[in-house]
Tab-separated table of N, CA and C in Angstrom:
chain	number	residue	atom	x	y	z
A	1	UNK	N	37.569	22.105	33.154
A	1	UNK	CA	36.457	22.226	32.234
A	1	UNK	C	36.826	23.227	31.141
A	2	UNK	N	36.275	22.991	29.976
A	2	UNK	CA	36.593	23.869	28.851
A	2	UNK	C	35.668	25.073	28.843
A	3	UNK	N	35.984	26.022	27.984
A	3	UNK	CA	35.191	27.252	27.882
A	3	UNK	C	33.783	26.974	27.388
A	4	UNK	N	33.630	25.973	26.508
A	4	UNK	CA	32.294	25.642	26.009
A	4	UNK	C	31.428	25.075	27.127
A	5	UNK	N	32.012	24.257	27.990
A	5	UNK	CA	31.251	23.674	29.088
A	5	UNK	C	30.784	24.780	30.034
A	6	UNK	N	31.673	25.728	30.357
A	6	UNK	CA	31.278	26.845	31.215
A	6	UNK	C	30.165	27.657	30.572
A	7	UNK	N	30.245	27.848	29.276
A	7	UNK	CA	29.221	28.605	28.570
A	7	UNK	C	27.860	27.935	28.715
A	8	UNK	N	27.831	26.600	28.626
A	8	UNK	CA	26.569	25.881	28.758
A	8	UNK	C	26.006	26.003	30.168
A	9	UNK	N	26.888	26.057	31.175
A	9	UNK	CA	26.399	26.156	32.548
A	9	UNK	C	26.085	27.596	32.954
A	10	UNK	N	26.704	28.538	32.280
A	10	UNK	CA	26.411	29.931	32.583
A	10	UNK	C	25.056	30.359	32.031
A	11	UNK	N	24.619	29.725	30.944
A	11	UNK	CA	23.339	30.045	30.324
A	11	UNK	C	22.461	28.791	30.337
A	12	UNK	N	21.522	28.683	31.247
A	12	UNK	CA	20.707	27.477	31.371
A	12	UNK	C	19.929	27.122	30.098
A	13	UNK	N	19.535	28.136	29.328
A	13	UNK	CA	18.815	27.863	28.094
A	13	UNK	C	19.698	27.115	27.103
A	14	UNK	N	20.980	27.489	27.060
A	14	UNK	CA	21.918	26.798	26.183
A	14	UNK	C	22.135	25.355	26.646
A	15	UNK	N	22.140	25.139	27.935
A	15	UNK	CA	22.263	23.787	28.474
A	15	UNK	C	21.049	22.947	28.068
A	16	UNK	N	19.866	23.530	28.118
A	16	UNK	CA	18.655	22.822	27.693
A	16	UNK	C	18.711	22.518	26.201
A	17	UNK	N	19.245	23.469	25.427
A	17	UNK	CA	19.387	23.240	23.993
A	17	UNK	C	20.305	22.053	23.715
A	18	UNK	N	21.473	22.015	24.401
A	18	UNK	CA	22.417	20.907	24.195
A	18	UNK	C	21.796	19.580	24.614
A	19	UNK	N	21.038	19.566	25.688
A	19	UNK	CA	20.374	18.343	26.141
A	19	UNK	C	19.368	17.866	25.113
A	20	UNK	N	18.581	18.796	24.561
A	20	UNK	CA	17.597	18.422	23.540
A	20	UNK	C	18.279	17.933	22.271
A	21	UNK	N	19.392	18.568	21.889
A	21	UNK	CA	20.123	18.151	20.703
A	21	UNK	C	20.678	16.738	20.862
A	22	UNK	N	21.277	16.460	22.011
A	22	UNK	CA	21.818	15.116	22.259
A	22	UNK	C	20.689	14.094	22.282
A	23	UNK	N	19.576	14.430	22.906
A	23	UNK	CA	18.443	13.511	22.952
A	23	UNK	C	17.896	13.256	21.543
A	24	UNK	N	17.763	14.289	20.728
A	24	UNK	CA	17.281	14.161	19.355
A	24	UNK	C	18.221	13.285	18.536
A	25	UNK	N	19.527	13.526	18.649
A	25	UNK	CA	20.500	12.705	17.915
A	25	UNK	C	20.459	11.248	18.373
A	26	UNK	N	20.226	11.027	19.646
A	26	UNK	CA	20.121	9.669	20.179
A	26	UNK	C	18.900	8.954	19.587
A	27	UNK	N	17.778	9.633	19.512
A	27	UNK	CA	16.568	9.061	18.908
A	27	UNK	C	16.794	8.796	17.426
A	28	UNK	N	17.403	9.735	16.725
A	28	UNK	CA	17.684	9.547	15.299
A	28	UNK	C	18.620	8.367	15.068
A	29	UNK	N	19.553	8.158	15.980
A	29	UNK	CA	20.462	7.018	15.872
A	29	UNK	C	19.671	5.708	15.909
A	30	UNK	N	18.733	5.597	16.842
A	30	UNK	CA	17.936	4.374	16.926
A	30	UNK	C	17.026	4.203	15.712
A	31	UNK	N	16.477	5.295	15.198
A	31	UNK	CA	15.664	5.209	13.985
A	31	UNK	C	16.494	4.686	12.833
A	32	UNK	N	17.687	5.216	12.667
A	32	UNK	CA	18.580	4.755	11.608
A	32	UNK	C	18.975	3.302	11.806
A	33	UNK	N	19.277	2.913	13.017
A	33	UNK	CA	19.644	1.528	13.315
A	33	UNK	C	18.510	0.565	12.967
A	34	UNK	N	17.295	0.894	13.349
A	34	UNK	CA	16.164	0.017	13.054
A	34	UNK	C	15.838	-0.008	11.558
A	35	UNK	N	15.995	1.116	10.877
A	35	UNK	CA	15.764	1.125	9.415
A	35	UNK	C	16.778	0.242	8.708
A	36	UNK	N	17.995	0.246	9.174
A	36	UNK	CA	19.022	-0.612	8.564
A	36	UNK	C	18.711	-2.070	8.827
A	37	UNK	N	18.295	-2.399	10.023
A	37	UNK	CA	17.951	-3.795	10.329
A	37	UNK	C	16.766	-4.244	9.476
A	38	UNK	N	15.768	-3.389	9.311
A	38	UNK	CA	14.623	-3.731	8.449
A	38	UNK	C	15.080	-3.894	7.004
A	39	UNK	N	15.981	-3.040	6.549
A	39	UNK	CA	16.479	-3.141	5.178
A	39	UNK	C	17.275	-4.427	4.968
A	40	UNK	N	18.003	-4.846	5.968
A	40	UNK	CA	18.761	-6.105	5.850
A	40	UNK	C	17.802	-7.253	5.570
A	41	UNK	N	16.707	-7.317	6.289
A	41	UNK	CA	15.773	-8.427	6.109
A	41	UNK	C	14.860	-8.246	4.902
A	42	UNK	N	14.735	-7.017	4.399
A	42	UNK	CA	13.917	-6.770	3.223
A	42	UNK	C	14.643	-7.156	1.934
A	43	UNK	N	15.962	-7.131	1.951
A	43	UNK	CA	16.766	-7.359	0.748
A	43	UNK	C	16.692	-8.819	0.321
A	44	UNK	N	16.081	-9.060	-0.845
A	44	UNK	CA	15.975	-10.417	-1.364
A	44	UNK	C	17.259	-10.874	-2.041
A	45	UNK	N	18.167	-9.964	-2.316
A	45	UNK	CA	19.416	-10.307	-2.985
A	45	UNK	C	20.439	-10.944	-2.062
A	46	UNK	N	20.263	-10.821	-0.757
A	46	UNK	CA	21.200	-11.411	0.198
A	46	UNK	C	20.694	-12.767	0.650
A	47	UNK	N	21.633	-13.702	0.841
A	47	UNK	CA	21.240	-14.989	1.398
A	47	UNK	C	21.158	-14.879	2.920
A	48	UNK	N	20.763	-15.947	3.561
A	48	UNK	CA	20.564	-15.936	5.007
A	48	UNK	C	21.827	-15.676	5.796
A	49	UNK	N	22.960	-16.225	5.338
A	49	UNK	CA	24.220	-16.013	6.048
A	49	UNK	C	24.659	-14.557	5.969
A	50	UNK	N	24.467	-13.937	4.824
A	50	UNK	CA	24.823	-12.521	4.688
A	50	UNK	C	23.947	-11.661	5.592
A	51	UNK	N	22.660	-11.987	5.651
A	51	UNK	CA	21.759	-11.235	6.530
A	51	UNK	C	22.163	-11.409	7.990
A	52	UNK	N	22.500	-12.639	8.359
A	52	UNK	CA	22.932	-12.895	9.743
A	52	UNK	C	24.227	-12.148	10.042
A	53	UNK	N	25.158	-12.141	9.102
A	53	UNK	CA	26.425	-11.441	9.309
A	53	UNK	C	26.244	-9.948	9.463
A	54	UNK	N	25.460	-9.337	8.574
A	54	UNK	CA	25.221	-7.896	8.670
A	54	UNK	C	24.499	-7.561	9.973
A	55	UNK	N	23.506	-8.372	10.340
A	55	UNK	CA	22.762	-8.107	11.575
A	55	UNK	C	23.679	-8.183	12.781
A	56	UNK	N	24.516	-9.205	12.831
A	56	UNK	CA	25.454	-9.354	13.946
A	56	UNK	C	26.438	-8.185	13.978
A	57	UNK	N	26.926	-7.784	12.810
A	57	UNK	CA	27.866	-6.672	12.723
A	57	UNK	C	27.223	-5.370	13.199
A	58	UNK	N	25.990	-5.129	12.773
A	58	UNK	CA	25.292	-3.888	13.143
A	58	UNK	C	24.940	-3.870	14.625
A	59	UNK	N	24.635	-5.038	15.195
A	59	UNK	CA	24.275	-5.076	16.618
A	59	UNK	C	25.515	-5.099	17.504
A	60	UNK	N	26.552	-5.862	17.117
A	60	UNK	CA	27.746	-5.983	17.950
A	60	UNK	C	28.572	-4.689	17.948
A	61	UNK	N	28.753	-4.101	16.804
A	61	UNK	CA	29.500	-2.839	16.686
A	61	UNK	C	28.599	-1.817	16.009
A	62	UNK	N	27.669	-1.244	16.752
A	62	UNK	CA	26.624	-0.443	16.123
A	62	UNK	C	27.137	0.742	15.311
A	63	UNK	N	28.013	1.546	15.852
A	63	UNK	CA	28.455	2.737	15.119
A	63	UNK	C	29.228	2.359	13.870
A	64	UNK	N	30.174	1.456	14.009
A	64	UNK	CA	30.959	1.021	12.861
A	64	UNK	C	30.092	0.237	11.878
A	65	UNK	N	29.230	-0.639	12.383
A	65	UNK	CA	28.367	-1.448	11.526
A	65	UNK	C	27.421	-0.600	10.697
A	66	UNK	N	26.798	0.392	11.317
A	66	UNK	CA	25.872	1.274	10.599
A	66	UNK	C	26.630	2.102	9.575
A	67	UNK	N	27.783	2.619	9.954
A	67	UNK	CA	28.570	3.418	9.023
A	67	UNK	C	28.998	2.588	7.812
A	68	UNK	N	29.498	1.383	8.034
A	68	UNK	CA	29.933	0.522	6.933
A	68	UNK	C	28.737	0.115	6.073
A	69	UNK	N	27.600	-0.198	6.700
A	69	UNK	CA	26.414	-0.589	5.937
A	69	UNK	C	25.945	0.556	5.047
A	70	UNK	N	25.916	1.766	5.573
A	70	UNK	CA	25.474	2.911	4.775
A	70	UNK	C	26.428	3.178	3.617
A	71	UNK	N	27.727	3.001	3.844
A	71	UNK	CA	28.684	3.219	2.765
A	71	UNK	C	28.567	2.118	1.721
A	72	UNK	N	28.475	0.866	2.165
A	72	UNK	CA	28.481	-0.270	1.238
A	72	UNK	C	27.140	-0.470	0.541
A	73	UNK	N	26.049	-0.288	1.248
A	73	UNK	CA	24.752	-0.666	0.697
A	73	UNK	C	23.718	0.457	0.754
A	74	UNK	N	24.139	1.683	0.967
A	74	UNK	CA	23.213	2.808	1.116
A	74	UNK	C	22.379	3.076	-0.124
A	75	UNK	N	23.004	2.988	-1.312
A	75	UNK	CA	22.263	3.248	-2.551
A	75	UNK	C	21.171	2.193	-2.763
A	76	UNK	N	21.517	0.936	-2.511
A	76	UNK	CA	20.528	-0.138	-2.636
A	76	UNK	C	19.404	0.008	-1.623
A	77	UNK	N	19.740	0.565	-0.465
A	77	UNK	CA	18.734	0.788	0.572
A	77	UNK	C	17.666	1.759	0.069
A	78	UNK	N	18.094	2.822	-0.592
A	78	UNK	CA	17.145	3.788	-1.146
A	78	UNK	C	16.301	3.183	-2.248
A	79	UNK	N	16.919	2.357	-3.101
A	79	UNK	CA	16.170	1.717	-4.191
A	79	UNK	C	15.117	0.764	-3.646
A	80	UNK	N	15.490	-0.012	-2.629
A	80	UNK	CA	14.506	-0.937	-2.037
A	80	UNK	C	13.354	-0.174	-1.398
A	81	UNK	N	13.654	0.961	-0.792
A	81	UNK	CA	12.600	1.795	-0.195
A	81	UNK	C	11.651	2.312	-1.273
A	82	UNK	N	12.201	2.741	-2.411
A	82	UNK	CA	11.372	3.227	-3.519
A	82	UNK	C	10.529	2.099	-4.099
A	83	UNK	N	11.111	0.920	-4.256
A	83	UNK	CA	10.355	-0.227	-4.787
A	83	UNK	C	9.193	-0.571	-3.875
A	84	UNK	N	9.430	-0.545	-2.565
A	84	UNK	CA	8.350	-0.850	-1.638
A	84	UNK	C	7.254	0.219	-1.720
A	85	UNK	N	7.650	1.472	-1.823
A	85	UNK	CA	6.653	2.548	-1.931
A	85	UNK	C	5.839	2.398	-3.212
A	86	UNK	N	6.511	2.054	-4.328
A	86	UNK	CA	5.787	1.844	-5.585
A	86	UNK	C	4.829	0.658	-5.479
A	87	UNK	N	5.282	-0.426	-4.846
A	87	UNK	CA	4.425	-1.604	-4.698
A	87	UNK	C	3.208	-1.281	-3.836
A	88	UNK	N	3.401	-0.522	-2.758
A	88	UNK	CA	2.268	-0.136	-1.918
A	88	UNK	C	1.310	0.779	-2.670
A	89	UNK	N	1.848	1.692	-3.475
A	89	UNK	CA	0.990	2.583	-4.258
A	89	UNK	C	0.211	1.799	-5.305
A	90	UNK	N	0.879	0.830	-5.950
A	90	UNK	CA	0.199	0.013	-6.956
A	90	UNK	C	-0.903	-0.826	-6.313
A	91	UNK	N	-0.632	-1.374	-5.131
A	91	UNK	CA	-1.659	-2.151	-4.436
A	91	UNK	C	-2.840	-1.265	-4.056
A	92	UNK	N	-2.566	-0.051	-3.596
A	92	UNK	CA	-3.641	0.869	-3.233
A	92	UNK	C	-4.450	1.263	-4.464
A	93	UNK	N	-3.753	1.591	-5.567
A	93	UNK	CA	-4.454	1.954	-6.802
A	93	UNK	C	-5.314	0.807	-7.309
A	94	UNK	N	-4.793	-0.411	-7.217
A	94	UNK	CA	-5.553	-1.583	-7.649
A	94	UNK	C	-6.807	-1.756	-6.787
A	95	UNK	N	-6.644	-1.576	-5.481
A	95	UNK	CA	-7.791	-1.687	-4.580
A	95	UNK	C	-8.845	-0.635	-4.902
A	96	UNK	N	-8.402	0.592	-5.136
A	96	UNK	CA	-9.345	1.669	-5.451
A	96	UNK	C	-10.063	1.365	-6.759
A	97	UNK	N	-9.314	0.902	-7.778
A	97	UNK	CA	-9.934	0.577	-9.065
A	97	UNK	C	-10.957	-0.536	-8.912
A	98	UNK	N	-10.600	-1.588	-8.185
A	98	UNK	CA	-11.540	-2.707	-8.001
A	98	UNK	C	-12.786	-2.263	-7.256
A	99	UNK	N	-12.591	-1.445	-6.238
A	99	UNK	CA	-13.736	-0.968	-5.461
A	99	UNK	C	-14.618	-0.056	-6.312
A	100	UNK	N	-14.009	0.820	-7.068
A	100	UNK	CA	-14.787	1.731	-7.918
A	100	UNK	C	-15.493	0.975	-9.031
A	101	UNK	N	-14.826	-0.017	-9.607
A	101	UNK	CA	-15.446	-0.776	-10.690
A	101	UNK	C	-16.570	-1.666	-10.184
A	102	UNK	N	-16.515	-2.049	-8.902
A	102	UNK	CA	-17.601	-2.858	-8.345
A	102	UNK	C	-18.932	-2.138	-8.473
A	103	UNK	N	-18.959	-0.851	-8.149
A	103	UNK	CA	-20.173	-0.057	-8.307
A	103	UNK	C	-20.495	0.193	-9.767
A	104	UNK	N	-19.479	0.371	-10.590
A	104	UNK	CA	-19.701	0.633	-12.011
A	104	UNK	C	-20.252	-0.600	-12.714
A	105	UNK	N	-19.814	-1.797	-12.284
A	105	UNK	CA	-20.333	-3.019	-12.889
A	105	UNK	C	-21.834	-3.153	-12.651
A	106	UNK	N	-22.258	-2.830	-11.449
A	106	UNK	CA	-23.683	-2.930	-11.152
A	106	UNK	C	-24.471	-1.966	-12.034
A	107	UNK	N	-23.959	-0.770	-12.174
A	107	UNK	CA	-24.656	0.204	-13.008
A	107	UNK	C	-24.604	-0.209	-14.471
A	108	UNK	N	-23.484	-0.758	-14.904
A	108	UNK	CA	-23.384	-1.126	-16.307
A	108	UNK	C	-24.308	-2.302	-16.622
A	109	UNK	N	-24.527	-3.214	-15.659
A	109	UNK	CA	-25.474	-4.307	-15.893
A	109	UNK	C	-26.887	-3.760	-16.046
A	110	UNK	N	-27.230	-2.810	-15.201
A	110	UNK	CA	-28.564	-2.206	-15.314
A	110	UNK	C	-28.684	-1.431	-16.630
A	111	UNK	N	-27.598	-0.764	-17.012
A	111	UNK	CA	-27.615	-0.045	-18.289
A	111	UNK	C	-27.770	-1.010	-19.459
A	112	UNK	N	-27.066	-2.130	-19.390
A	112	UNK	CA	-27.171	-3.132	-20.454
A	112	UNK	C	-28.595	-3.668	-20.557
A	113	UNK	N	-29.208	-3.936	-19.396
A	113	UNK	CA	-30.586	-4.437	-19.411
A	113	UNK	C	-31.540	-3.385	-19.975
A	114	UNK	N	-31.309	-2.126	-19.641
A	114	UNK	CA	-32.160	-1.061	-20.172
A	114	UNK	C	-32.002	-0.962	-21.691
A	115	UNK	N	-30.764	-1.087	-22.168
A	115	UNK	CA	-30.533	-1.042	-23.613
A	115	UNK	C	-31.178	-2.232	-24.309
A	116	UNK	N	-31.085	-3.415	-23.688
A	116	UNK	CA	-31.718	-4.602	-24.272
A	116	UNK	C	-33.230	-4.424	-24.341
A	117	UNK	N	-33.806	-3.876	-23.281
A	117	UNK	CA	-35.249	-3.661	-23.255
A	117	UNK	C	-35.669	-2.668	-24.340
A	118	UNK	N	-34.864	-1.635	-24.505
A	118	UNK	CA	-35.154	-0.642	-25.534
A	118	UNK	C	-35.051	-1.253	-26.931
A	119	UNK	N	-34.040	-2.091	-27.145
A	119	UNK	CA	-33.878	-2.749	-28.449
A	119	UNK	C	-35.056	-3.680	-28.735
A	120	UNK	N	-35.526	-4.391	-27.696
A	120	UNK	CA	-36.668	-5.289	-27.884
A	120	UNK	C	-37.929	-4.509	-28.184
A	121	UNK	N	-38.130	-3.370	-27.498
A	121	UNK	CA	-39.351	-2.590	-27.734
A	121	UNK	C	-39.351	-1.962	-29.132
A	122	UNK	N	-38.180	-1.659	-29.684
A	122	UNK	CA	-38.094	-1.145	-31.050
A	122	UNK	C	-38.247	-2.250	-32.084
A	123	UNK	N	-38.108	-3.498	-31.651
A	123	UNK	CA	-38.215	-4.612	-32.573
A	123	UNK	C	-36.887	-5.019	-33.196
A	124	UNK	N	-35.764	-4.513	-32.676
A	124	UNK	CA	-34.454	-4.876	-33.210
A	124	UNK	C	-34.073	-6.310	-32.858
A	125	UNK	N	-34.557	-6.797	-31.699
A	125	UNK	CA	-34.279	-8.186	-31.305
A	125	UNK	C	-35.585	-8.849	-30.903
A	126	UNK	N	-35.621	-10.153	-30.995
A	126	UNK	CA	-36.837	-10.894	-30.637
A	126	UNK	C	-36.866	-11.121	-29.132
A	127	UNK	N	-38.024	-11.620	-28.652
A	127	UNK	CA	-38.155	-11.912	-27.226
A	127	UNK	C	-37.182	-13.001	-26.801
A	128	UNK	N	-36.968	-13.992	-27.647
A	128	UNK	CA	-36.029	-15.070	-27.320
A	128	UNK	C	-34.591	-14.537	-27.225
A	129	UNK	N	-34.209	-13.673	-28.162
A	129	UNK	CA	-32.873	-13.076	-28.118
A	129	UNK	C	-32.713	-12.193	-26.879
A	130	UNK	N	-33.784	-11.475	-26.520
A	130	UNK	CA	-33.769	-10.637	-25.331
A	130	UNK	C	-33.564	-11.487	-24.087
A	131	UNK	N	-34.304	-12.616	-24.009
A	131	UNK	CA	-34.204	-13.498	-22.846
A	131	UNK	C	-32.793	-14.052	-22.711
A	132	UNK	N	-32.194	-14.514	-23.815
A	132	UNK	CA	-30.831	-15.060	-23.760
A	132	UNK	C	-29.814	-13.975	-23.384
A	133	UNK	N	-29.961	-12.786	-23.953
A	133	UNK	CA	-29.036	-11.694	-23.637
A	133	UNK	C	-29.182	-11.255	-22.183
A	134	UNK	N	-30.424	-11.232	-21.690
A	134	UNK	CA	-30.666	-10.863	-20.299
A	134	UNK	C	-30.023	-11.877	-19.357
A	135	UNK	N	-30.151	-13.168	-19.654
A	135	UNK	CA	-29.507	-14.192	-18.827
A	135	UNK	C	-27.997	-14.044	-18.849
A	136	UNK	N	-27.464	-13.699	-20.006
A	136	UNK	CA	-26.026	-13.499	-20.125
A	136	UNK	C	-25.567	-12.316	-19.276
A	137	UNK	N	-26.301	-11.216	-19.306
A	137	UNK	CA	-25.948	-10.035	-18.515
A	137	UNK	C	-26.086	-10.337	-17.030
A	138	UNK	N	-27.167	-11.007	-16.650
A	138	UNK	CA	-27.406	-11.282	-15.231
A	138	UNK	C	-26.434	-12.309	-14.661
A	139	UNK	N	-25.940	-13.205	-15.467
A	139	UNK	CA	-24.993	-14.211	-14.957
A	139	UNK	C	-23.560	-13.712	-15.017
A	140	UNK	N	-23.354	-12.450	-15.342
A	140	UNK	CA	-22.017	-11.921	-15.557
A	140	UNK	C	-21.253	-11.547	-14.322
A	141	UNK	N	-21.546	-12.040	-13.110
A	141	UNK	CA	-20.665	-11.755	-11.990
A	141	UNK	C	-21.357	-11.260	-10.741
A	142	UNK	N	-22.536	-11.721	-10.426
A	142	UNK	CA	-23.159	-11.412	-9.149
A	142	UNK	C	-23.473	-9.943	-8.970
A	143	UNK	N	-24.135	-9.324	-9.916
A	143	UNK	CA	-24.485	-7.915	-9.794
A	143	UNK	C	-25.678	-7.765	-8.874
A	144	UNK	N	-26.029	-6.540	-8.608
A	144	UNK	CA	-27.116	-6.253	-7.672
A	144	UNK	C	-28.485	-6.402	-8.321
A	145	UNK	N	-28.583	-6.974	-9.483
A	145	UNK	CA	-29.866	-7.061	-10.165
A	145	UNK	C	-30.587	-8.362	-9.862
A	146	UNK	N	-30.053	-9.156	-8.924
A	146	UNK	CA	-30.782	-10.348	-8.511
A	146	UNK	C	-30.395	-11.584	-9.286
A	147	UNK	N	-29.178	-11.974	-9.249
A	147	UNK	CA	-28.754	-13.174	-9.963
A	147	UNK	C	-29.091	-14.415	-9.165
A	148	UNK	N	-29.113	-15.517	-9.865
A	148	UNK	CA	-29.364	-16.780	-9.195
A	148	UNK	C	-28.115	-17.197	-8.440
A	149	UNK	N	-28.302	-17.819	-7.304
A	149	UNK	CA	-27.158	-18.210	-6.495
A	149	UNK	C	-26.811	-19.662	-6.685
A	150	UNK	N	-27.350	-20.302	-7.637
A	150	UNK	CA	-27.047	-21.702	-7.885
A	150	UNK	C	-27.930	-22.635	-7.079
A	151	UNK	N	-28.943	-22.121	-6.386
A	151	UNK	CA	-29.796	-22.958	-5.555
A	151	UNK	C	-31.070	-23.363	-6.281
A	152	UNK	N	-31.126	-23.134	-7.561
A	152	UNK	CA	-32.291	-23.535	-8.331
A	152	UNK	C	-33.360	-22.480	-8.402
A	153	UNK	N	-33.128	-21.307	-7.848
A	153	UNK	CA	-34.135	-20.251	-7.902
A	153	UNK	C	-34.066	-19.563	-9.242
A	154	UNK	N	-35.183	-19.035	-9.666
A	154	UNK	CA	-35.238	-18.344	-10.954
A	154	UNK	C	-34.613	-16.972	-10.810
A	155	UNK	N	-34.039	-16.477	-11.883
A	155	UNK	CA	-33.438	-15.159	-11.853
A	155	UNK	C	-34.526	-14.103	-11.918
A	156	UNK	N	-34.319	-13.049	-11.133
A	156	UNK	CA	-35.272	-11.951	-11.097
A	156	UNK	C	-34.729	-10.817	-11.946
A	157	UNK	N	-35.550	-10.188	-12.780
A	157	UNK	CA	-35.065	-9.065	-13.588
A	157	UNK	C	-34.841	-7.833	-12.725
A	158	UNK	N	-34.093	-6.896	-13.248
A	158	UNK	CA	-33.858	-5.640	-12.551
A	158	UNK	C	-35.154	-4.847	-12.511
A	159	UNK	N	-35.268	-3.947	-11.548
A	159	UNK	CA	-36.476	-3.134	-11.432
A	159	UNK	C	-36.603	-2.220	-12.637
A	160	UNK	N	-37.786	-2.116	-13.150
A	160	UNK	CA	-38.042	-1.233	-14.265
A	160	UNK	C	-37.720	-1.838	-15.625
A	161	UNK	N	-37.202	-3.058	-15.627
A	161	UNK	CA	-36.899	-3.729	-16.896
A	161	UNK	C	-37.988	-4.734	-17.156
A	162	UNK	N	-38.706	-4.614	-18.253
A	162	UNK	CA	-39.806	-5.531	-18.523
A	162	UNK	C	-39.266	-6.937	-18.807
A	163	UNK	N	-40.034	-7.934	-18.390
A	163	UNK	CA	-39.665	-9.304	-18.649
A	163	UNK	C	-40.227	-9.741	-19.982
A	164	UNK	N	-39.907	-10.933	-20.395
A	164	UNK	CA	-40.364	-11.403	-21.702
A	164	UNK	C	-41.872	-11.675	-21.723
A	165	UNK	N	-42.522	-11.737	-20.529
A	165	UNK	CA	-43.945	-11.964	-20.500
A	165	UNK	C	-44.727	-10.649	-20.589
A	166	UNK	N	-43.978	-9.504	-20.640
A	166	UNK	CA	-44.650	-8.218	-20.835
A	166	UNK	C	-44.974	-7.513	-19.551
A	167	UNK	N	-44.545	-8.000	-18.387
A	167	UNK	CA	-44.812	-7.330	-17.113
A	167	UNK	C	-44.017	-6.092	-16.946
C-alpha cells in the first residue's frame, strides 16, 4: 500500500472525505453523460444516423465518447443550451403578457364604453353612432361586459353605462 492509502486509513475523517469526493464525482459523471445524451437528441443539425452513432459511441465507450463529444461539439452544446433558455424565457414572457393583457382588455373595453357614454352626453356623437360604437366595442373579443355568444341573445351593456334608451 502507498503512503496516501495509509494516510486515509490512519485518519477516518480523511477516508470519509475521499469516499464523498468519489461519490460526488460519480454523480457528476452521470449528470454529464445524461446532458450529452439530451444534447445529442436536441441538436437539429444532426441527422438520425449521426445521432445514433454519437449515442452508441457515448454509451459503448462512455469515458472516451464523452471526452470526444465535449471536444468536438462542446461549443455547440452551450449554444443550444442558451437557445433553449431564450426560447423558454420568450414563451414565459409571452404568457405573462397575454395573461396581463387579458385583464387590461376588459378594463379598456369598459373605459371605451365610459368614454363613448361621455361623448354622447356632451352631444359629440348621436345615439345611433353611440349604439354602433358600443356594439363594435362589445364584439371586440369576449370581454367581461356581457357580449353575445352567438345564440341570438341581445348584448347587455356594461354596468354604469347608459343605454341608448336612457336607462
